[in-house]
Amino acid sequence: MKRPILTLIMLAIAGYTAIAQAKRFTPSGTIEFEKSVNMYAVIQKMMDKDNESFFLPAFEAYKKQKPQFKKLKSTLTFNGNQTLFVPNEDADEDQTFSSPMVTQNNTTYTNLGDGLSTTLKTVFEQSFLVKDSIRHINWKITDERRDIAGYSCRRANAVVMDSIYVVAFYTDEIPTSGGPESFTGLPGMILGLAMPHENITWFATRVTDQTVQAATIKPPSKGKPMDNKKLAETIKSAMTNWGNYGKTALKALML
């Protein structure tokens, strides 16, 4: 009776080892992200009874000339505990219905080892170098899964900045706990991110499994130095009389 039990145990161990060997792990590489913004939904949220006489004709003209979804590219390089998120140049020069929420203005370096980030933020043509602790996010991991860019990912949900609902899909096949923009804190790399109520998503379109030298992943160095608290105070002061637009812009600029 003992030999069959021992045989089963050995077979189970062999099977587990085979699975572990077959599962790939990517400790270093480059991820190409695409940010997608539902511009029609964003513009409709901008309209109210006080501005609809201007917005409605402009919105109708926009729909005839522009696609519903605005696409923006970015790249995340990573090696171990370091990541660098860099937006590609926005080829769309049209400033109609422009808002910080529908652009990409942040270059973000994250050192997961020391829990610090350095972000170059462009705020209405001014550059700020924001050095602060990595944002703590209280993620709730679910059982939902999906494949993104060839990686098996698991869903997690969270609320950031008190009111922004976030859905993330991360993979433990890339052990670096990073992600696009300033989103981190999951047991693996975030390859998909959505803010449903803001009508915005980031999804990886390609992952290049290659060695990226840690020395090449450097934080930005230009801009007026400050932390997140000081930046928020600066933006609020500048937008005192901006009404609802100012509140939306502040939320986008502090993400």
XYZ file of N, CA, C and O in Angstrom, residues 4 11-12 15 24 35 45 52 54 67 83 91 94 105 127 142 158 195 201 203 216 220 228 231-232 239 250 255:
112
model
N 2.315 2.521 -3.835
C 1.462 3.346 -4.701
C 1.320 4.780 -4.193
O 1.302 5.723 -4.992
N 4.838 11.463 -8.575
C 4.238 11.933 -9.823
C 3.697 13.355 -9.682
O 3.817 14.185 -10.580
N 3.083 13.655 -8.514
C 2.544 14.999 -8.265
C 3.662 16.035 -8.242
O 3.538 17.121 -8.806
N 4.890 16.555 -11.742
C 3.956 17.377 -12.500
C 4.051 18.838 -12.131
O 4.031 19.723 -12.994
N 6.620 30.933 -17.763
C 7.708 31.875 -17.976
C 7.668 32.994 -16.946
O 6.618 33.370 -16.439
N -3.159 54.000 -24.343
C -4.211 54.639 -23.566
C -5.364 54.955 -24.514
O -5.153 55.508 -25.602
N -19.805 64.847 -20.667
C -19.721 65.192 -19.249
C -19.351 66.659 -19.034
O -19.625 67.227 -17.971
N -24.098 74.611 -23.021
C -24.515 73.747 -24.110
C -24.735 74.488 -25.427
O -24.604 73.882 -26.505
N -22.779 76.529 -26.747
C -21.487 76.462 -27.428
C -21.060 75.018 -27.670
O -20.604 74.656 -28.764
N -12.506 60.376 -34.433
C -13.033 59.086 -33.956
C -13.482 59.194 -32.500
O -13.089 60.107 -31.776
N 11.116 50.851 -12.406
C 10.310 51.025 -13.615
C 10.391 52.477 -14.075
O 10.598 53.391 -13.271
N 0.708 62.811 -31.201
C 0.682 63.306 -32.573
C -0.548 64.155 -32.863
O -0.614 64.848 -33.872
N -4.689 68.713 -32.278
C -5.985 69.363 -32.092
C -6.262 69.549 -30.600
O -6.316 68.583 -29.842
N 0.913 63.414 -19.786
C 1.913 64.425 -19.489
C 2.925 64.000 -18.432
O 3.766 64.806 -18.042
N 6.713 72.763 -15.832
C 7.269 71.455 -15.482
C 7.558 71.374 -13.987
O 8.226 72.248 -13.424
N -9.536 39.674 -7.236
C -10.687 38.833 -7.544
C -10.221 37.556 -8.257
O -9.032 37.357 -8.498
N -9.937 48.748 -6.972
C -9.537 49.686 -5.919
C -10.214 51.031 -6.156
O -10.786 51.296 -7.221
N -10.280 53.033 -15.759
C -11.048 53.897 -14.865
C -12.400 54.079 -15.543
O -12.598 55.022 -16.322
N -8.830 53.840 -20.435
C -8.151 52.568 -20.190
C -6.689 52.662 -20.649
O -6.348 53.468 -21.508
N -3.925 49.598 -21.815
C -3.684 48.179 -22.002
C -2.377 47.950 -22.739
O -2.048 48.678 -23.676
N 20.202 52.113 -17.013
C 19.540 52.935 -18.035
C 18.155 53.407 -17.599
O 17.554 54.240 -18.263
N 13.581 61.165 -14.062
C 13.718 62.490 -14.686
C 14.384 63.447 -13.707
O 14.351 63.231 -12.483
N 3.864 65.801 -3.578
C 2.469 65.792 -4.046
C 1.600 66.811 -3.312
O 0.726 67.446 -3.918
N 2.315 70.208 -4.741
C 1.778 70.315 -6.098
C 0.272 70.562 -6.072
O -0.245 71.412 -6.801
N -0.439 69.812 -5.229
C -1.893 69.984 -5.123
C -2.236 71.401 -4.680
O -3.167 72.029 -5.207
N -6.238 77.448 -9.813
C -7.548 77.151 -10.387
C -8.705 77.569 -9.479
O -9.794 77.017 -9.572
N -7.717 69.044 -11.702
C -6.923 68.712 -10.520
C -6.858 67.206 -10.329
O -5.791 66.638 -10.061
N -3.229 62.260 -10.536
C -3.237 60.801 -10.679
C -1.817 60.245 -10.688
O -0.905 60.882 -11.221
